[in-house]
Tab-separated table of C-alpha atoms in Angstrom:
chain	number	residue	atom	x	y	z
A	20	MET	CA	81.643	162.672	118.329
A	21	ASP	CA	80.782	162.358	114.638
A	22	SER	CA	82.763	165.517	113.908
A	23	ILE	CA	85.776	164.177	115.827
A	24	ASN	CA	85.539	160.875	113.979
A	25	ASP	CA	85.321	162.638	110.612
A	26	PHE	CA	88.366	164.767	111.449
A	27	PHE	CA	90.575	161.836	112.444
A	28	SER	CA	89.281	159.757	109.547
A	29	LEU	CA	90.348	162.504	107.151
A	30	LEU	CA	93.676	162.973	108.932
A	31	SER	CA	94.353	159.233	108.904
A	32	GLY	CA	93.628	159.079	105.183
A	33	LEU	CA	96.068	161.918	104.546
A	34	LEU	CA	98.798	160.494	106.781
A	35	TRP	CA	98.657	157.012	105.279
A	36	ASP	CA	98.391	158.162	101.678
A	37	TRP	CA	101.198	158.102	99.117
A	38	PRO	CA	103.649	160.439	100.944
A	39	MET	CA	103.874	158.096	103.957
A	40	ILE	CA	103.913	155.001	101.758
A	41	ILE	CA	106.747	156.436	99.664
A	42	LEU	CA	108.657	157.541	102.770
A	43	LEU	CA	108.423	154.125	104.413
A	44	LEU	CA	109.087	152.068	101.294
A	45	GLY	CA	111.865	154.458	100.274
A	46	THR	CA	113.505	153.969	103.676
A	47	HIS	CA	113.234	150.190	103.254
A	48	VAL	CA	114.969	150.315	99.873
A	49	PHE	CA	117.590	152.861	100.986
A	50	LEU	CA	118.587	150.841	104.062
A	51	THR	CA	118.645	147.607	102.065
A	52	PHE	CA	121.445	148.931	99.886
A	53	ARG	CA	123.074	151.209	102.502
A	54	LEU	CA	123.585	148.156	104.734
A	55	ARG	CA	124.625	145.936	101.799
A	56	ILE	CA	121.487	143.791	101.731
A	57	PRO	CA	121.400	142.292	105.250
A	58	GLN	CA	118.463	140.138	104.068
A	59	ARG	CA	121.150	137.762	102.773
A	60	LYS	CA	121.770	136.730	106.379
A	61	LEU	CA	118.169	135.643	107.016
A	62	PHE	CA	119.054	132.092	107.985
A	63	THR	CA	121.799	133.353	110.288
A	64	GLY	CA	119.176	135.479	112.017
A	65	ILE	CA	116.824	132.509	112.359
A	66	ARG	CA	119.642	130.425	113.830
A	67	LEU	CA	120.579	133.158	116.314
A	68	SER	CA	116.945	133.643	117.361
A	69	VAL	CA	116.837	130.215	119.019
A	70	LYS	CA	120.248	130.508	120.713
A	71	LYS	CA	120.986	132.097	124.081
A	72	ASP	CA	123.770	134.639	124.529
A	73	LYS	CA	124.855	133.642	128.012
A	74	GLY	CA	126.608	136.394	129.911
A	75	ALA	CA	125.322	139.131	127.608
A	76	ALA	CA	123.499	142.169	128.963
A	77	GLY	CA	119.715	142.265	128.727
A	78	GLU	CA	116.534	141.082	130.432
A	79	VAL	CA	115.056	138.486	128.075
A	80	SER	CA	116.418	136.016	125.540
A	81	GLN	CA	116.722	136.983	121.898
A	82	PHE	CA	113.840	134.635	121.097
A	83	GLY	CA	111.789	136.165	123.908
A	84	ALA	CA	112.311	139.629	122.440
A	85	LEU	CA	111.429	138.368	118.954
A	86	ALA	CA	108.318	136.552	120.201
A	87	THR	CA	107.114	139.652	122.060
A	88	ALA	CA	107.626	141.801	118.956
A	89	LEU	CA	105.804	139.229	116.823
A	90	ALA	CA	103.016	139.111	119.379
A	91	ALA	CA	102.384	142.793	118.735
A	92	THR	CA	102.695	142.624	114.931
A	93	ILE	CA	100.981	139.330	114.102
A	94	GLY	CA	97.377	140.386	114.473
A	95	THR	CA	94.051	140.534	112.724
A	96	GLY	CA	95.726	142.592	109.992
A	97	ASN	CA	97.469	139.432	108.815
A	98	ILE	CA	94.086	137.796	108.280
A	99	VAL	CA	91.356	140.327	107.574
A	100	GLY	CA	93.780	143.089	106.564
A	101	VAL	CA	95.218	141.106	103.660
A	102	ALA	CA	91.707	140.193	102.530
A	103	THR	CA	90.774	143.876	102.541
A	104	ALA	CA	93.836	144.669	100.406
A	105	VAL	CA	92.793	141.989	97.907
A	106	ALA	CA	89.191	143.227	97.867
A	107	LEU	CA	90.239	146.841	97.225
A	108	GLY	CA	93.405	146.422	95.141
A	109	GLY	CA	92.931	143.077	93.465
A	110	PRO	CA	95.082	139.917	93.696
A	111	GLY	CA	98.179	141.918	92.699
A	112	ALA	CA	98.108	143.601	96.110
A	113	VAL	CA	99.499	140.339	97.564
A	114	LEU	CA	102.731	140.674	95.567
A	115	TRP	CA	103.209	144.288	96.625
A	116	CYS	CA	102.605	143.281	100.238
A	117	TRP	CA	105.215	140.532	99.923
A	118	LEU	CA	107.805	142.833	98.324
A	119	THR	CA	107.257	145.316	101.141
A	120	GLY	CA	108.149	142.580	103.616
A	121	ILE	CA	111.326	141.654	101.737
A	122	PHE	CA	112.665	145.230	101.754
A	123	GLY	CA	111.209	145.943	105.210
A	124	MET	CA	113.561	143.380	106.735
A	125	ALA	CA	116.422	145.892	106.316
A	126	THR	CA	114.516	148.569	108.229
A	127	LYS	CA	113.623	146.164	111.040
A	128	TYR	CA	117.306	145.160	111.120
A	129	ALA	CA	118.428	148.794	111.474
A	130	GLU	CA	115.802	149.475	114.158
A	131	GLY	CA	117.018	146.533	116.243
A	132	LEU	CA	120.650	147.532	115.820
A	133	LEU	CA	120.112	151.129	116.963
A	134	ALA	CA	117.891	149.996	119.842
A	135	VAL	CA	120.687	147.879	121.320
A	136	LYS	CA	123.406	150.403	120.414
A	137	TYR	CA	121.764	153.226	122.378
A	138	ARG	CA	119.956	151.309	125.127
A	139	VAL	CA	120.418	152.179	128.801
A	140	ARG	CA	120.311	150.270	132.092
A	141	ASP	CA	118.907	151.659	135.309
A	142	ALA	CA	120.163	151.093	138.849
A	143	SER	CA	118.015	147.968	139.231
A	144	GLY	CA	119.462	146.392	136.093
A	145	ARG	CA	116.420	146.891	133.850
A	146	THR	CA	117.173	147.616	130.198
A	147	TYR	CA	115.423	150.285	128.145
A	148	GLY	CA	115.776	151.298	124.526
A	149	GLY	CA	114.025	152.152	121.291
A	150	PRO	CA	113.757	155.143	118.968
A	151	MET	CA	113.434	157.634	121.849
A	152	TYR	CA	116.853	156.655	123.186
A	153	ALA	CA	118.391	156.640	119.694
A	154	LEU	CA	117.006	160.127	119.090
A	155	GLU	CA	118.274	161.444	122.422
A	156	ARG	CA	121.632	159.693	122.712
A	157	GLY	CA	122.490	159.424	119.031
A	158	LEU	CA	121.144	162.730	117.701
A	159	ASN	CA	120.701	164.874	120.840
A	160	MET	CA	117.045	165.418	119.911
A	161	ARG	CA	115.248	164.805	123.204
A	162	TRP	CA	112.290	166.933	122.142
A	163	LEU	CA	111.618	164.612	119.218
A	164	ALA	CA	112.234	161.592	121.426
A	165	LEU	CA	109.556	162.849	123.822
A	166	LEU	CA	107.107	163.281	120.947
A	167	PHE	CA	107.734	159.714	119.825
A	168	ALA	CA	107.172	158.447	123.372
A	169	VAL	CA	103.904	160.383	123.699
A	170	PHE	CA	102.596	159.059	120.376
A	171	THR	CA	103.602	155.510	121.356
A	172	ALA	CA	101.829	155.721	124.715
A	173	LEU	CA	98.657	157.016	123.058
A	174	ALA	CA	98.841	154.408	120.294
A	175	SER	CA	99.155	151.622	122.861
A	176	PHE	CA	95.680	152.439	124.180
A	177	GLY	CA	94.301	152.416	120.635
A	178	ILE	CA	95.619	149.813	118.215
A	179	GLY	CA	97.234	147.754	120.961
A	180	CYS	CA	94.481	147.744	123.554
A	181	THR	CA	90.906	148.942	123.064
A	182	VAL	CA	90.444	147.986	119.413
A	183	GLN	CA	91.895	144.509	120.011
A	184	ALA	CA	89.617	143.987	123.007
A	185	ASN	CA	86.688	145.175	120.920
A	186	SER	CA	87.562	142.687	118.153
A	187	ILE	CA	87.684	139.844	120.672
A	188	ALA	CA	84.383	140.847	122.302
A	189	LEU	CA	82.624	141.227	118.953
A	190	LEU	CA	83.859	137.860	117.707
A	191	THR	CA	82.929	135.940	120.871
A	192	SER	CA	79.511	137.587	120.894
A	193	GLN	CA	78.792	136.682	117.258
A	194	THR	CA	80.225	133.169	117.508
A	195	PHE	CA	79.361	132.005	121.011
A	196	GLY	CA	76.760	134.533	122.208
A	197	ILE	CA	78.926	135.667	125.132
A	198	PRO	CA	78.032	139.175	126.374
A	199	ALA	CA	80.686	141.792	125.640
A	200	TRP	CA	81.109	142.750	129.297
A	201	VAL	CA	81.874	139.138	130.232
A	202	THR	CA	84.517	138.893	127.518
A	203	GLY	CA	85.953	142.232	128.571
A	204	LEU	CA	86.218	141.107	132.181
A	205	ILE	CA	87.926	137.819	131.268
A	206	VAL	CA	90.388	139.455	128.868
A	207	SER	CA	91.235	142.164	131.412
A	208	MET	CA	91.933	139.586	134.113
A	209	LEU	CA	94.097	137.405	131.857
A	210	VAL	CA	96.130	140.365	130.659
A	211	ALA	CA	96.563	141.637	134.215
A	212	LEU	CA	98.026	138.293	135.266
A	213	VAL	CA	100.684	138.642	132.560
A	214	ILE	CA	101.641	142.320	132.365
A	215	MET	CA	101.940	142.904	136.103
A	216	GLY	CA	105.093	140.779	135.921
A	217	GLY	CA	106.779	143.134	133.466
A	218	VAL	CA	108.681	142.308	130.287
A	219	ARG	CA	109.983	138.965	131.532
A	220	SER	CA	106.471	137.718	132.241
A	221	ILE	CA	105.213	139.017	128.883
A	222	ALA	CA	108.132	137.384	127.052
A	223	ARG	CA	107.553	134.033	128.782
A	224	VAL	CA	103.914	133.941	127.675
A	225	CYS	CA	104.720	135.136	124.148
A	226	THR	CA	107.441	132.522	123.621
A	227	VAL	CA	104.766	129.861	124.099
A	228	LEU	CA	101.718	131.574	122.585
A	229	VAL	CA	103.242	133.055	119.411
A	230	PRO	CA	104.802	129.875	117.937
A	231	PHE	CA	101.697	127.860	118.808
A	232	MET	CA	99.199	130.256	117.229
A	233	ALA	CA	101.390	130.921	114.185
A	234	VAL	CA	102.013	127.236	113.462
A	235	LEU	CA	98.330	126.393	113.883
A	236	TYR	CA	97.323	129.196	111.507
A	237	VAL	CA	99.958	128.227	108.933
A	238	VAL	CA	98.794	124.586	109.051
A	239	GLY	CA	95.241	125.782	108.403
A	240	CYS	CA	96.437	127.785	105.385
A	241	ILE	CA	98.339	124.781	104.025
A	242	VAL	CA	95.232	122.585	104.370
A	243	ILE	CA	93.182	125.102	102.375
A	244	LEU	CA	95.892	125.332	99.717
A	245	PHE	CA	95.891	121.527	99.481
A	246	MET	CA	92.117	121.579	99.011
A	247	ASN	CA	92.508	124.296	96.370
A	248	GLY	CA	95.442	122.414	94.831
A	249	ALA	CA	94.362	122.823	91.212
A	250	TYR	CA	94.114	126.591	91.664
A	251	VAL	CA	97.328	127.338	93.565
A	252	TRP	CA	99.586	127.763	90.521
A	253	PRO	CA	96.966	129.821	88.619
A	254	ALA	CA	96.579	131.942	91.787
A	255	LEU	CA	100.340	132.579	91.891
A	256	GLN	CA	100.308	133.571	88.218
A	257	LEU	CA	97.326	135.841	88.782
A	258	ILE	CA	98.981	137.527	91.769
A	259	VAL	CA	102.114	138.323	89.720
A	260	THR	CA	100.400	139.393	86.495
A	261	SER	CA	97.672	141.474	88.143
A	262	ALA	CA	100.265	143.362	90.208
A	263	PHE	CA	101.227	145.091	86.955
A	264	ASN	CA	98.063	144.475	84.935
A	265	PRO	CA	95.046	144.359	87.286
A	266	SER	CA	92.586	143.826	84.431
A	267	ALA	CA	94.090	140.337	84.057
A	268	ALA	CA	92.168	139.354	87.172
A	269	GLY	CA	88.882	139.902	85.359
A	270	GLY	CA	85.482	139.949	87.027
A	271	GLY	CA	84.972	142.600	89.665
A	272	PHE	CA	88.676	143.495	89.599
A	273	VAL	CA	88.546	145.000	86.102
A	274	GLY	CA	88.237	148.494	87.558
A	275	ALA	CA	91.402	148.117	89.627
A	276	THR	CA	94.608	149.870	88.574
A	277	VAL	CA	98.300	149.247	89.156
A	278	MET	CA	98.293	152.208	91.551
A	279	MET	CA	95.440	150.701	93.554
A	280	ALA	CA	97.119	147.283	93.761
A	281	ALA	CA	100.400	148.882	94.834
A	282	ARG	CA	98.808	151.273	97.310
A	283	TYR	CA	96.718	148.725	99.187
A	284	GLY	CA	99.343	145.991	99.041
A	285	ILE	CA	102.201	148.223	100.204
A	286	ALA	CA	100.083	149.947	102.861
A	287	ARG	CA	98.902	146.602	104.261
A	288	GLY	CA	102.445	145.229	104.277
A	289	LEU	CA	103.802	148.311	106.042
A	290	PHE	CA	101.019	148.373	108.611
A	291	SER	CA	101.193	144.635	109.231
A	292	ASN	CA	104.898	144.200	109.951
A	293	GLU	CA	105.407	147.659	111.580
A	294	SER	CA	108.851	148.008	109.972
A	295	GLY	CA	109.694	151.687	110.293
A	296	MET	CA	107.024	152.409	112.898
A	297	GLY	CA	109.476	152.164	115.783
A	298	SER	CA	107.522	149.803	118.032
A	299	ALA	CA	109.473	146.542	117.742
A	300	PRO	CA	112.898	148.004	118.655
A	301	ILE	CA	111.520	148.915	122.096
A	302	VAL	CA	111.486	145.251	123.083
A	303	ALA	CA	114.542	144.398	120.973
A	304	ALA	CA	116.530	146.622	123.350
A	305	ALA	CA	115.723	144.256	126.225
A	306	ALA	CA	117.324	141.250	124.513
A	307	GLN	CA	120.347	139.461	125.906
A	308	THR	CA	122.778	139.846	123.020
A	309	ARG	CA	126.546	140.032	122.620
A	310	ASN	CA	126.463	142.952	120.207
A	311	PRO	CA	123.889	145.106	118.406
A	312	VAL	CA	124.178	143.276	115.077
A	313	ARG	CA	123.211	139.889	116.475
A	314	GLN	CA	119.896	141.254	117.769
A	315	ALA	CA	119.447	143.237	114.563
A	316	LEU	CA	119.539	139.994	112.560
A	317	VAL	CA	117.060	138.371	114.951
A	318	SER	CA	114.733	141.385	114.737
A	319	SER	CA	114.763	141.297	110.925
A	320	THR	CA	113.346	137.769	110.961
A	321	GLY	CA	110.179	139.168	112.534
A	322	THR	CA	109.257	140.914	109.296
A	323	PHE	CA	110.054	137.733	107.384
A	324	TRP	CA	107.692	135.610	109.489
A	325	ASP	CA	104.968	138.256	109.672
A	326	THR	CA	104.747	139.433	106.067
A	327	VAL	CA	106.853	137.209	103.821
A	328	VAL	CA	105.345	134.033	105.297
A	329	ILE	CA	102.019	134.629	107.069
A	330	CYS	CA	100.643	137.492	104.961
A	331	ALA	CA	101.785	135.781	101.754
A	332	LEU	CA	100.133	132.505	102.760
A	333	THR	CA	96.932	134.354	103.636
A	334	GLY	CA	96.950	136.108	100.263
A	335	LEU	CA	97.510	132.865	98.371
A	336	VAL	CA	94.692	131.192	100.299
A	337	LEU	CA	92.308	134.026	99.466
A	338	VAL	CA	93.153	134.298	95.763
A	339	SER	CA	93.061	130.515	95.212
A	340	SER	CA	89.679	130.432	96.993
A	341	ILE	CA	88.357	133.161	94.697
A	342	LEU	CA	89.350	131.014	91.703
A	343	ALA	CA	88.081	127.773	93.249
A	344	TYR	CA	84.735	129.230	94.357
A	345	PRO	CA	83.821	131.998	91.873
A	346	ASP	CA	80.396	132.410	93.436
A	347	ILE	CA	81.778	133.845	96.693
A	348	SER	CA	81.909	137.585	97.263
A	349	TYR	CA	85.362	139.136	97.394
A	350	THR	CA	84.285	142.737	97.891
A	351	ASP	CA	84.170	142.303	101.675
A	352	GLY	CA	87.543	141.332	103.140
A	353	ALA	CA	86.164	139.852	106.365
A	354	ALA	CA	83.505	137.839	104.523
A	355	LEU	CA	86.087	136.540	102.052
A	356	THR	CA	88.285	135.310	104.893
A	357	ARG	CA	85.399	133.534	106.607
A	358	VAL	CA	84.321	131.801	103.394
A	359	ALA	CA	87.871	130.655	102.606
A	360	PHE	CA	88.378	129.040	106.020
A	361	SER	CA	84.860	127.604	106.186
A	362	LYS	CA	85.836	125.284	103.318
A	363	ILE	CA	87.782	123.188	105.844
A	364	PRO	CA	85.108	120.770	107.120
A	365	TYR	CA	84.183	121.070	110.803
A	366	VAL	CA	87.311	122.854	112.038
A	367	GLY	CA	87.712	125.700	109.507
A	368	ALA	CA	85.491	128.284	111.185
A	369	PRO	CA	86.709	127.478	114.742
A	370	LEU	CA	90.310	127.646	113.503
A	371	LEU	CA	89.762	131.135	112.093
A	372	THR	CA	88.009	132.221	115.287
A	373	PHE	CA	90.830	130.862	117.430
A	374	GLY	CA	93.412	132.534	115.191
A	375	ILE	CA	91.800	135.945	115.463
A	376	LEU	CA	91.308	135.610	119.219
A	377	THR	CA	94.905	134.594	119.936
A	378	PHE	CA	96.370	137.098	117.472
A	379	ALA	CA	94.409	139.912	119.100
A	380	PHE	CA	95.313	138.782	122.626
A	381	SER	CA	99.016	138.582	121.794
A	382	THR	CA	98.877	142.074	120.295
A	383	ILE	CA	97.485	143.364	123.599
A	384	LEU	CA	100.446	141.871	125.475
A	385	GLY	CA	103.106	143.211	123.117
A	386	TRP	CA	101.726	146.718	122.990
A	387	SER	CA	101.376	146.900	126.767
A	388	TYR	CA	105.159	146.741	126.986
A	389	TYR	CA	105.623	149.333	124.244
A	390	GLY	CA	103.311	151.763	126.003
A	391	GLU	CA	104.839	151.174	129.423
A	392	SER	CA	108.340	151.749	128.037
A	393	ALA	CA	107.196	155.020	126.448
A	394	VAL	CA	105.615	156.181	129.712
A	395	ASN	CA	108.753	155.191	131.580
A	396	TYR	CA	110.839	157.371	129.253
A	397	ILE	CA	108.535	160.347	129.770
A	398	GLU	CA	108.048	160.200	133.521
A	399	GLY	CA	110.134	157.382	134.944
A	400	LYS	CA	109.174	154.198	136.751
A	401	ARG	CA	106.988	156.064	139.255
A	402	ILE	CA	103.868	155.742	137.124
A	403	ASN	CA	104.489	152.303	135.553
A	404	ARG	CA	102.004	150.594	137.846
A	405	PHE	CA	99.438	153.314	137.211
A	406	TYR	CA	99.894	152.805	133.448
A	407	ARG	CA	99.283	149.061	133.789
A	408	ILE	CA	96.099	149.620	135.783
A	409	LEU	CA	94.866	152.179	133.242
A	410	TYR	CA	95.714	149.791	130.377
A	411	ILE	CA	93.706	146.984	131.980
A	412	ALA	CA	90.742	149.315	132.560
A	413	ALA	CA	90.917	150.434	128.917
A	414	LEU	CA	90.637	146.799	127.834
A	415	PHE	CA	87.273	146.464	129.565
A	416	PHE	CA	86.135	149.822	128.185
A	417	GLY	CA	87.117	148.817	124.670
A	418	SER	CA	85.124	145.603	124.911
A	419	ILE	CA	81.779	147.298	125.504
A	420	VAL	CA	81.786	150.441	123.308
A	421	SER	CA	81.904	151.295	119.609
A	422	LEU	CA	85.421	152.271	118.573
A	423	ASP	CA	85.289	153.805	115.104
A	424	VAL	CA	86.817	157.053	116.307
A	425	ILE	CA	89.526	155.237	118.303
A	426	TRP	CA	90.519	153.216	115.221
A	427	ASN	CA	91.072	156.454	113.323
A	428	ILE	CA	92.953	158.103	116.210
A	429	ALA	CA	95.164	155.017	116.556
A	430	ASP	CA	95.984	155.101	112.834
A	431	CYS	CA	97.072	158.730	113.229
A	432	MET	CA	99.218	157.965	116.287
A	433	ASN	CA	100.951	155.133	114.421
A	434	ALA	CA	101.814	157.493	111.577
A	435	PHE	CA	103.087	160.108	114.050
A	436	MET	CA	105.274	157.384	115.610
A	437	ALA	CA	106.788	156.494	112.264
A	438	ILE	CA	107.994	160.002	111.398
A	439	PRO	CA	110.462	160.508	114.321
A	440	ASN	CA	111.596	156.900	113.989
A	441	LEU	CA	112.348	157.300	110.276
A	442	ILE	CA	114.290	160.482	111.030
A	443	ALA	CA	116.436	158.505	113.481
A	444	LEU	CA	116.913	155.651	111.008
A	445	LEU	CA	117.972	157.905	108.144
A	446	LEU	CA	120.225	160.237	110.156
A	447	LEU	CA	121.862	157.329	112.009
A	448	SER	CA	122.151	155.070	108.955
A	449	GLY	CA	125.899	155.749	108.940
A	450	VAL	CA	126.187	154.352	112.472
A	451	ALA	CA	124.170	151.294	111.456
A	452	ALA	CA	126.367	150.835	108.383
A	453	ARG	CA	129.590	150.987	110.434
A	454	GLU	CA	128.305	148.505	113.019
A	455	THR	CA	127.153	146.190	110.227
A	456	SER	CA	130.484	146.429	108.444
A	457	THR	CA	132.349	145.653	111.659
A	458	TYR	CA	130.314	142.783	113.070
A	459	LEU	CA	128.385	141.285	110.147
A	460	TRP	CA	130.598	141.699	107.110
A	461	GLY	CA	133.748	141.653	109.257
A	462	ASN	CA	132.837	138.177	110.601
A	463	ARG	CA	132.804	139.306	114.245
A	464	LEU	CA	129.258	138.254	115.144
A	465	ASP	CA	130.424	136.297	118.163
A	466	GLU	CA	132.289	139.242	119.684
A	467	LEU	CA	131.027	140.414	123.075
A	468	VAL	CA	130.683	144.185	123.481
């Protein structure tokens, strides 16, 4: 087992090193300008996300699709992951993470557009889409589509299932003394109640859970920033200056370099919002939308909320806390996060615990749909119920065992997902550009296709 873990750890390090970072960030920048900066229509996307396209094809509302995608992306990476980036790359990593989110909105936009453009409906009226359908129907590359589906199904059992269940079990054990098997049983039962109802059931739960948990977490961040009021502006200055001159941070960050700040900040931003990974467009394809561009705009707001807002707030909280409490350790990302939130009297630690628990639970729900959709593409609806049962069993398994090797395998599967998806995005960028020119820049957003 140690040899397997070492192999996947090495492979994960290679896959998520500079080549992948450059490929993903390069795609973000390329699509930003190829599509004529769709980020300019952010507020239009936010407005559309809370409207219903009555009479349009699809299974869930546009907000339901967005909430389900956010459920899968807003996770512990937004909390502990950002802290780890700061610990390893310095305060400047926050700026690089934020910039990644800004450019990543264009990629999430293109993913949503292609997902709706190439989606299919079965005889029962269910809607399916995502990179596998774009690869098959848009590029006639079914072999690559199958590879993407296989990697997605495998990844769903890793990053979306067992590791999240393990995080929940570990946290409840440390905080409340609840045995891991009890937590695993409860989580498995709760998830089963939701996912057995399919995407509509998942979307209904996510439309309630995601806004609630996100607002509560953001309020907690704002309270901490208010308490650290005298250090907020200096923290902002430090984040900007140390992104290009890490030695400006001083202290233990003197050894950091611009490359380190960029690497950890960009990598955390990419991993957090999943722009370019190909997961979010799977649920975007199920949205009730008049045309592909409307859902594309709604999908792009997911990266805005996830990285530009939540990750940025987390980073500002952490850096201002480092300045306000110089005696705390910032070499351990998880410890830094706990210390920052513990400064809120009485409710700080429970708020962080609740945030991690709900973020992890929502990730489980979102990824269950991604994995089921991938399995459905490979084999058809015949094994959907079997997949759900296996997914629920994996949740219990993940709660009671050590998962170092599964973390590393999941990281590899996520990278393998990104490669076929990026191929589809780049080769079909002309299609995305034409659709954008017609509906977005041609002022035909309300047109029903």
